[in-house]
Amino acid sequence: MTDRRNFLKASLAAPALVAAGGASAATNDSIQLGTPCVISTWAFGVPANKGAWAVLSKGGRALDAVEAGVRIPEADLKLHTVGRAGYPDRDGHVTLDASIMDEFGNTGAVAAMENIAHPISVARRVMEKTQHVLLAGDGATQFAIEQGFPREELLTPESRAAWKEWLKTSKYKPGASNLGTPGGARNHDTIGMLALDAHGNLSGACTTSGMAWKVRGRVGDSPIIGAGLYVDNEVGGATSTGVGEEVIRNVGSFLVVELMRQGLSPQAACKAAVERILKRKPETKNIQVGFLALNKKGQAGAWAIQKGFSFALCDKIKQDRLEPGQAFFKAT
Ligand code: SD4
């Protein structure tokens, strides 16, 4: 135990530590946005936010906004980490995870779903048309088809070629720098989105093809409510990106929301959740996990294990803002 503690102390003091101002600083500088607003993970969040903004700017509901927003990266054939064209599992199957949560605490999700290009919209149907919260595997695909979603081949020639290249080594190693795949392709990056509408209501969505080259049947944090996404309309919402196993172990997004309930700013809450992951398992300093949060006042914040995480913000003043996420380490 002592060793573990010492290791953590050493890890957090390592030269790679890049948190601006050190461990206690920079915890209250969440970004104030106007209402309505929408935020999302990574640079592909910029076009996604614009899709959400088309709904929010007309007085639409946050739930409709987040669904419309994340459908944009889900449809993007150049993106290999979300929706159609996502990198497959180790056996060549594209399996998608998604979840959605509204201002009433209703939620729906799909996990390891194949052959349907817009998992977020299926997740919404699970929420609205069934008495369940999560459908998985073949059952999720069957439900989607019953609901009128087209069955599609999601593995594109480009993703297939990347998988064939990966098969030459078959090494599964989610790197700290996110550049763990042959040819430098990113092997993970989820879109998580949180919106606050003109009525002051919050909703969130999270969608991904999960970790590239994963074991068949693997489910990440994105469809697990409380892990990859959580929204409490009294407090705020949170979502995550990165190696989902570590987010699930710590029920990350729920933790961020509960910390905001206790009075922490969105950024401080995200930082504390990342610290929790590092404290419980110091080796996580070698992987990436990032949290993003938005509170009821329209304040946004983020924190990640590794530098390199970014998040997109959008409100009436500016619709294409991209901010670097603060982090504890610089990937080497
Ligand atoms: C997962 N959290 O399936 C997702 C992958 C991801 O950035 O976000 N990557 O574990």
Coordinates of C-alpha atoms and ligand atoms in Angstrom, one line a residue:
M1 CA 0.0 0.0 0.0
T2 CA 2.8 2.3 1.0
D3 CA 4.6 1.5 -2.3
R4 CA 1.5 2.3 -4.2
R5 CA 1.1 5.6 -2.4
N6 CA 4.7 6.5 -3.0
F7 CA 4.4 5.6 -6.7
L8 CA 1.4 7.8 -7.0
K9 CA 3.2 10.7 -5.3
A10 CA 6.2 10.2 -7.6
S11 CA 3.9 9.9 -10.6
L12 CA 2.1 13.2 -9.9
A13 CA 5.4 15.0 -9.3
A14 CA 6.9 13.6 -12.5
P15 CA 8.4 16.1 -15.0
A16 CA 5.7 15.2 -17.5
L17 CA 3.2 16.9 -15.2
V18 CA 1.7 19.7 -17.2
A19 CA -1.2 20.9 -15.2
A20 CA -1.0 24.7 -15.4
G21 CA -0.1 26.1 -12.0
G22 CA 0.2 22.7 -10.3
A23 CA -2.2 20.4 -8.6
S24 CA -4.3 23.0 -6.7
A25 CA -4.4 25.8 -9.2
A26 CA -6.7 26.2 -12.2
T27 CA -9.7 24.5 -10.6
N28 CA -12.1 27.3 -10.8
D29 CA -11.7 28.6 -14.2
S30 CA -14.5 26.8 -16.0
I31 CA -15.7 28.7 -19.1
Q32 CA -18.9 30.7 -18.8
L33 CA -21.1 30.3 -21.8
G34 CA -24.4 32.0 -22.7
T35 CA -27.7 30.1 -22.6
P36 CA -28.4 28.2 -24.8
C37 CA -25.1 26.4 -25.3
V38 CA -23.6 23.1 -26.3
I39 CA -20.2 21.6 -25.7
S40 CA -18.6 18.4 -27.0
T41 CA -15.4 16.4 -27.0
W42 CA -12.5 16.7 -29.5
A43 CA -12.2 18.8 -32.7
F44 CA -14.9 16.9 -34.5
G45 CA -17.1 18.5 -31.8
V46 CA -17.0 21.8 -33.7
P47 CA -19.1 20.6 -36.7
A48 CA -21.2 18.5 -34.3
N49 CA -21.9 21.5 -32.1
K50 CA -23.1 23.4 -35.2
G51 CA -25.6 20.7 -35.8
A52 CA -26.9 21.0 -32.3
W53 CA -26.8 24.8 -32.5
A54 CA -29.3 24.7 -35.4
V55 CA -31.8 23.2 -32.9
L56 CA -30.8 25.3 -29.8
S57 CA -30.8 28.6 -31.6
K58 CA -34.4 28.2 -32.6
G59 CA -35.5 27.5 -29.0
G60 CA -35.4 23.7 -29.5
R61 CA -35.0 21.1 -26.8
A62 CA -31.5 20.1 -25.6
L63 CA -32.4 16.5 -26.3
D64 CA -33.1 17.1 -30.0
A65 CA -30.0 19.2 -30.2
V66 CA -27.6 16.6 -28.8
E67 CA -29.1 13.9 -31.0
A68 CA -28.8 16.1 -34.2
G69 CA -25.3 17.1 -33.2
V70 CA -23.7 13.8 -32.7
R71 CA -25.3 12.4 -35.8
I72 CA -22.8 14.5 -37.8
P73 CA -19.6 12.6 -36.7
E74 CA -21.6 9.4 -36.8
A75 CA -22.1 9.9 -40.5
D76 CA -18.6 11.2 -41.3
L77 CA -16.7 8.6 -43.4
K78 CA -13.4 10.2 -42.6
L79 CA -13.8 9.5 -38.9
H80 CA -12.8 6.1 -37.7
T81 CA -13.8 6.3 -34.1
V82 CA -17.6 7.1 -34.3
G83 CA -20.4 5.5 -36.2
R84 CA -20.2 4.5 -39.8
A85 CA -16.5 3.8 -40.9
G86 CA -15.5 3.2 -37.3
Y87 CA -12.5 0.8 -36.9
P88 CA -13.7 -2.7 -36.2
D89 CA -13.0 -5.2 -33.4
R90 CA -10.1 -7.7 -33.7
D91 CA -12.4 -9.9 -35.9
G92 CA -13.4 -7.2 -38.3
H93 CA -16.8 -6.3 -37.0
V94 CA -17.8 -2.7 -36.5
T95 CA -19.7 -2.6 -33.2
L96 CA -21.1 0.7 -31.9
D97 CA -22.0 2.0 -28.4
A98 CA -24.2 5.0 -27.6
S99 CA -26.3 6.6 -24.9
I100 CA -28.6 9.6 -24.5
M101 CA -30.1 11.2 -21.4
D102 CA -32.7 13.9 -21.1
E103 CA -33.8 16.6 -18.6
F104 CA -36.2 14.2 -16.8
G105 CA -33.5 11.6 -16.1
N106 CA -34.8 9.4 -18.9
T107 CA -32.1 7.4 -20.6
G108 CA -31.6 4.9 -23.4
A109 CA -28.5 3.2 -24.8
V110 CA -27.3 0.5 -27.2
A111 CA -24.1 -1.5 -26.8
A112 CA -22.1 -3.6 -29.3
M113 CA -24.7 -2.9 -32.0
E114 CA -23.8 -3.8 -35.6
N115 CA -25.0 -2.7 -39.0
I116 CA -26.8 0.4 -37.9
A117 CA -25.1 3.7 -38.7
H118 CA -26.8 6.0 -36.1
P119 CA -26.6 4.4 -32.7
I120 CA -27.6 7.6 -31.0
S121 CA -31.0 7.6 -32.6
V122 CA -31.5 4.0 -31.7
A123 CA -30.6 4.8 -28.1
R124 CA -33.2 7.5 -28.2
R125 CA -35.8 5.0 -29.4
V126 CA -34.8 2.6 -26.6
M127 CA -35.5 5.5 -24.2
E128 CA -38.8 6.5 -25.8
K129 CA -40.3 3.3 -27.2
T130 CA -39.3 0.7 -24.7
Q131 CA -39.4 0.2 -20.9
H132 CA -35.7 -0.6 -20.9
V133 CA -32.6 1.5 -20.8
L134 CA -30.0 -0.7 -22.7
L135 CA -30.2 -3.1 -25.6
A136 CA -27.1 -5.0 -26.7
G137 CA -25.7 -6.9 -29.6
D138 CA -28.1 -8.7 -32.1
G139 CA -31.1 -7.6 -30.0
A140 CA -30.2 -4.0 -30.5
T141 CA -29.8 -4.4 -34.2
Q142 CA -33.1 -6.3 -34.4
F143 CA -34.9 -3.5 -32.5
A144 CA -33.4 -0.8 -34.7
I145 CA -34.6 -2.6 -37.9
E146 CA -38.1 -3.0 -36.4
Q147 CA -37.9 0.8 -35.8
G148 CA -37.2 1.4 -39.4
F149 CA -33.4 2.0 -39.4
P150 CA -31.7 0.6 -42.5
R151 CA -29.3 -2.3 -42.1
E152 CA -25.9 -1.2 -43.5
E153 CA -22.4 -2.5 -43.9
L154 CA -20.4 -0.1 -41.7
L155 CA -16.9 -1.4 -42.5
T156 CA -15.5 0.9 -45.2
P157 CA -12.7 -0.2 -47.5
E158 CA -10.4 2.2 -45.7
S159 CA -11.2 0.8 -42.2
R160 CA -10.9 -2.7 -43.6
A161 CA -7.4 -1.9 -44.9
A162 CA -6.4 -0.4 -41.5
W163 CA -7.7 -3.6 -39.8
K164 CA -5.7 -5.8 -42.2
E165 CA -2.6 -3.8 -41.5
W166 CA -3.3 -4.2 -37.7
L167 CA -3.7 -8.0 -38.1
K168 CA 0.0 -8.1 -39.1
T169 CA 1.0 -7.5 -35.5
S170 CA -2.4 -7.9 -33.7
K171 CA -1.1 -5.8 -30.8
Y172 CA -3.8 -4.2 -28.6
K173 CA -2.2 -1.3 -26.9
P174 CA -4.2 1.9 -26.4
G175 CA -1.3 4.4 -26.2
A176 CA -1.1 7.5 -24.0
S177 CA -0.8 9.6 -27.1
N178 CA -3.8 8.1 -28.8
L179 CA -1.6 7.1 -31.6
G180 CA -1.3 3.4 -30.9
T181 CA -2.3 1.9 -34.2
P182 CA -0.3 1.0 -37.3
G183 CA 0.2 4.0 -39.5
G184 CA -0.4 6.4 -36.6
A185 CA -4.2 6.1 -36.9
R186 CA -6.1 7.1 -33.7
N187 CA -7.5 4.0 -32.1
H188 CA -10.0 5.8 -29.9
D189 CA -12.0 9.1 -29.6
T190 CA -15.6 9.3 -28.7
I191 CA -18.0 12.2 -29.1
G192 CA -19.7 13.2 -25.9
M193 CA -22.0 16.2 -26.1
L194 CA -23.8 18.2 -23.4
A195 CA -26.4 20.9 -24.2
L196 CA -28.3 23.5 -22.1
D197 CA -31.4 24.8 -24.0
A198 CA -33.1 28.2 -23.9
H199 CA -35.6 26.7 -21.3
G200 CA -32.7 26.0 -19.0
N201 CA -32.9 22.2 -19.5
L202 CA -29.9 19.9 -19.9
S203 CA -29.4 16.8 -22.0
G204 CA -26.4 14.7 -23.2
A205 CA -25.4 12.2 -25.8
C206 CA -22.3 9.9 -26.2
T207 CA -21.5 7.8 -29.2
T208 CA -18.5 5.7 -30.4
S209 CA -17.2 2.7 -32.2
G210 CA -15.2 2.1 -29.0
M211 CA -11.6 0.9 -28.9
A212 CA -10.3 -0.2 -32.3
W213 CA -9.3 -3.9 -32.4
K214 CA -11.1 -4.7 -29.2
V215 CA -12.2 -8.2 -28.3
R216 CA -15.5 -9.1 -29.9
G217 CA -18.4 -8.2 -27.6
R218 CA -16.4 -5.6 -25.6
V219 CA -18.5 -2.8 -24.4
G220 CA -16.9 0.5 -23.3
D221 CA -18.1 3.3 -21.0
S222 CA -20.1 5.2 -23.6
P223 CA -23.4 3.3 -23.3
I224 CA -23.1 2.8 -19.5
I225 CA -25.1 5.5 -17.8
G226 CA -23.0 7.0 -15.1
A227 CA -19.8 6.0 -16.7
G228 CA -19.6 7.6 -20.2
L229 CA -22.6 10.0 -19.7
Y230 CA -24.7 11.4 -16.9
V231 CA -27.1 14.3 -16.7
D232 CA -28.9 15.6 -13.7
N233 CA -31.1 18.6 -14.7
E234 CA -30.7 20.1 -11.2
V235 CA -26.9 20.2 -11.3
G236 CA -25.3 19.5 -14.7
G237 CA -24.0 16.9 -17.0
A238 CA -20.8 15.1 -17.7
T239 CA -19.3 12.8 -20.4
S240 CA -16.1 11.1 -21.0
T241 CA -13.6 9.9 -23.7
G242 CA -10.6 7.6 -23.5
V243 CA -10.1 4.1 -22.3
G244 CA -13.6 3.2 -21.1
E245 CA -12.6 0.4 -18.7
E246 CA -11.1 3.0 -16.4
V247 CA -14.1 5.2 -16.6
I248 CA -16.5 2.3 -15.8
R249 CA -14.4 1.3 -12.8
N250 CA -14.8 4.7 -11.3
V251 CA -18.3 5.5 -12.6
G252 CA -16.7 8.6 -14.0
S253 CA -19.5 10.8 -15.3
F254 CA -21.7 10.2 -12.3
L255 CA -18.8 11.1 -10.1
V256 CA -18.2 14.4 -12.0
V257 CA -21.9 15.3 -11.6
E258 CA -22.0 14.4 -7.9
L259 CA -18.8 16.6 -7.3
M260 CA -20.6 19.5 -9.1
R261 CA -23.6 18.9 -6.8
Q262 CA -21.2 19.3 -3.8
G263 CA -20.2 22.7 -5.2
L264 CA -17.2 22.0 -7.4
S265 CA -16.9 23.9 -10.7
P266 CA -17.2 21.8 -13.8
Q267 CA -13.4 21.9 -14.4
A268 CA -12.6 21.1 -10.7
A269 CA -15.0 18.2 -10.8
C270 CA -13.4 16.8 -14.0
K271 CA -10.0 17.2 -12.5
A272 CA -11.0 15.5 -9.3
A273 CA -12.5 12.6 -11.3
V274 CA -9.2 12.2 -13.3
E275 CA -7.3 12.3 -10.0
R276 CA -9.5 9.5 -8.6
I277 CA -8.6 7.3 -11.6
L278 CA -4.9 8.0 -11.2
K279 CA -5.0 7.4 -7.4
R280 CA -6.8 4.1 -7.6
K281 CA -4.6 2.8 -10.4
P282 CA -1.4 4.8 -10.9
E283 CA -0.5 3.0 -14.1
T284 CA -3.4 4.8 -15.8
K285 CA -0.9 7.7 -16.3
N286 CA 0.1 5.8 -19.4
I287 CA -3.4 5.9 -21.0
Q288 CA -5.9 8.6 -21.8
V289 CA -9.1 9.5 -20.1
G290 CA -10.8 12.9 -20.4
F291 CA -14.0 14.3 -18.8
L292 CA -16.1 17.2 -20.0
A293 CA -18.8 18.8 -17.9
L294 CA -21.5 21.5 -18.1
N295 CA -23.4 22.8 -15.2
K296 CA -26.8 24.3 -14.9
K297 CA -25.4 27.9 -15.0
G298 CA -23.8 27.3 -18.4
Q299 CA -20.2 26.9 -17.1
A300 CA -18.1 24.3 -18.9
G301 CA -14.9 22.6 -17.9
A302 CA -12.7 19.6 -18.8
W303 CA -9.7 17.7 -17.6
A304 CA -7.7 14.7 -18.9
I305 CA -4.9 12.4 -17.9
Q306 CA -2.9 13.3 -21.0
K307 CA -2.3 16.6 -22.7
G308 CA -3.9 16.6 -26.2
F309 CA -7.5 16.4 -25.3
S310 CA -9.6 19.2 -26.7
F311 CA -13.2 20.3 -26.5
A312 CA -15.6 22.4 -28.6
L313 CA -17.8 25.1 -27.2
C314 CA -20.7 26.9 -28.9
D315 CA -23.1 29.6 -27.8
K316 CA -24.6 32.7 -29.3
I317 CA -21.3 34.6 -29.2
K318 CA -19.2 32.0 -30.9
Q319 CA -20.1 28.7 -32.6
D320 CA -16.7 27.2 -33.5
R321 CA -14.6 27.6 -30.4
L322 CA -12.1 24.8 -29.6
E323 CA -10.2 24.7 -26.3
P324 CA -7.3 22.5 -25.2
G325 CA -8.2 20.4 -22.2
Q326 CA -6.0 20.7 -19.1
A327 CA -4.2 17.6 -18.2
F328 CA -1.8 16.0 -15.6
F329 CA 0.7 14.5 -18.0
K330 CA 2.2 15.1 -21.4
A331 CA 2.2 11.8 -23.4
T332 CA 5.7 10.8 -24.3
Ligands
SD4_1 C1 -14.5 3.4 -25.2 N1 -14.5 5.6 -24.3 O1 -15.1 2.6 -25.9 C2 -14.5 4.8 -25.5 C3 -13.5 5.1 -26.5 C4 -13.0 6.5 -26.6 O2 -11.6 8.2 -26.9 O3 -13.5 7.4 -26.1 N2 -12.0 6.9 -27.0 O4 -13.8 3.0 -24.2

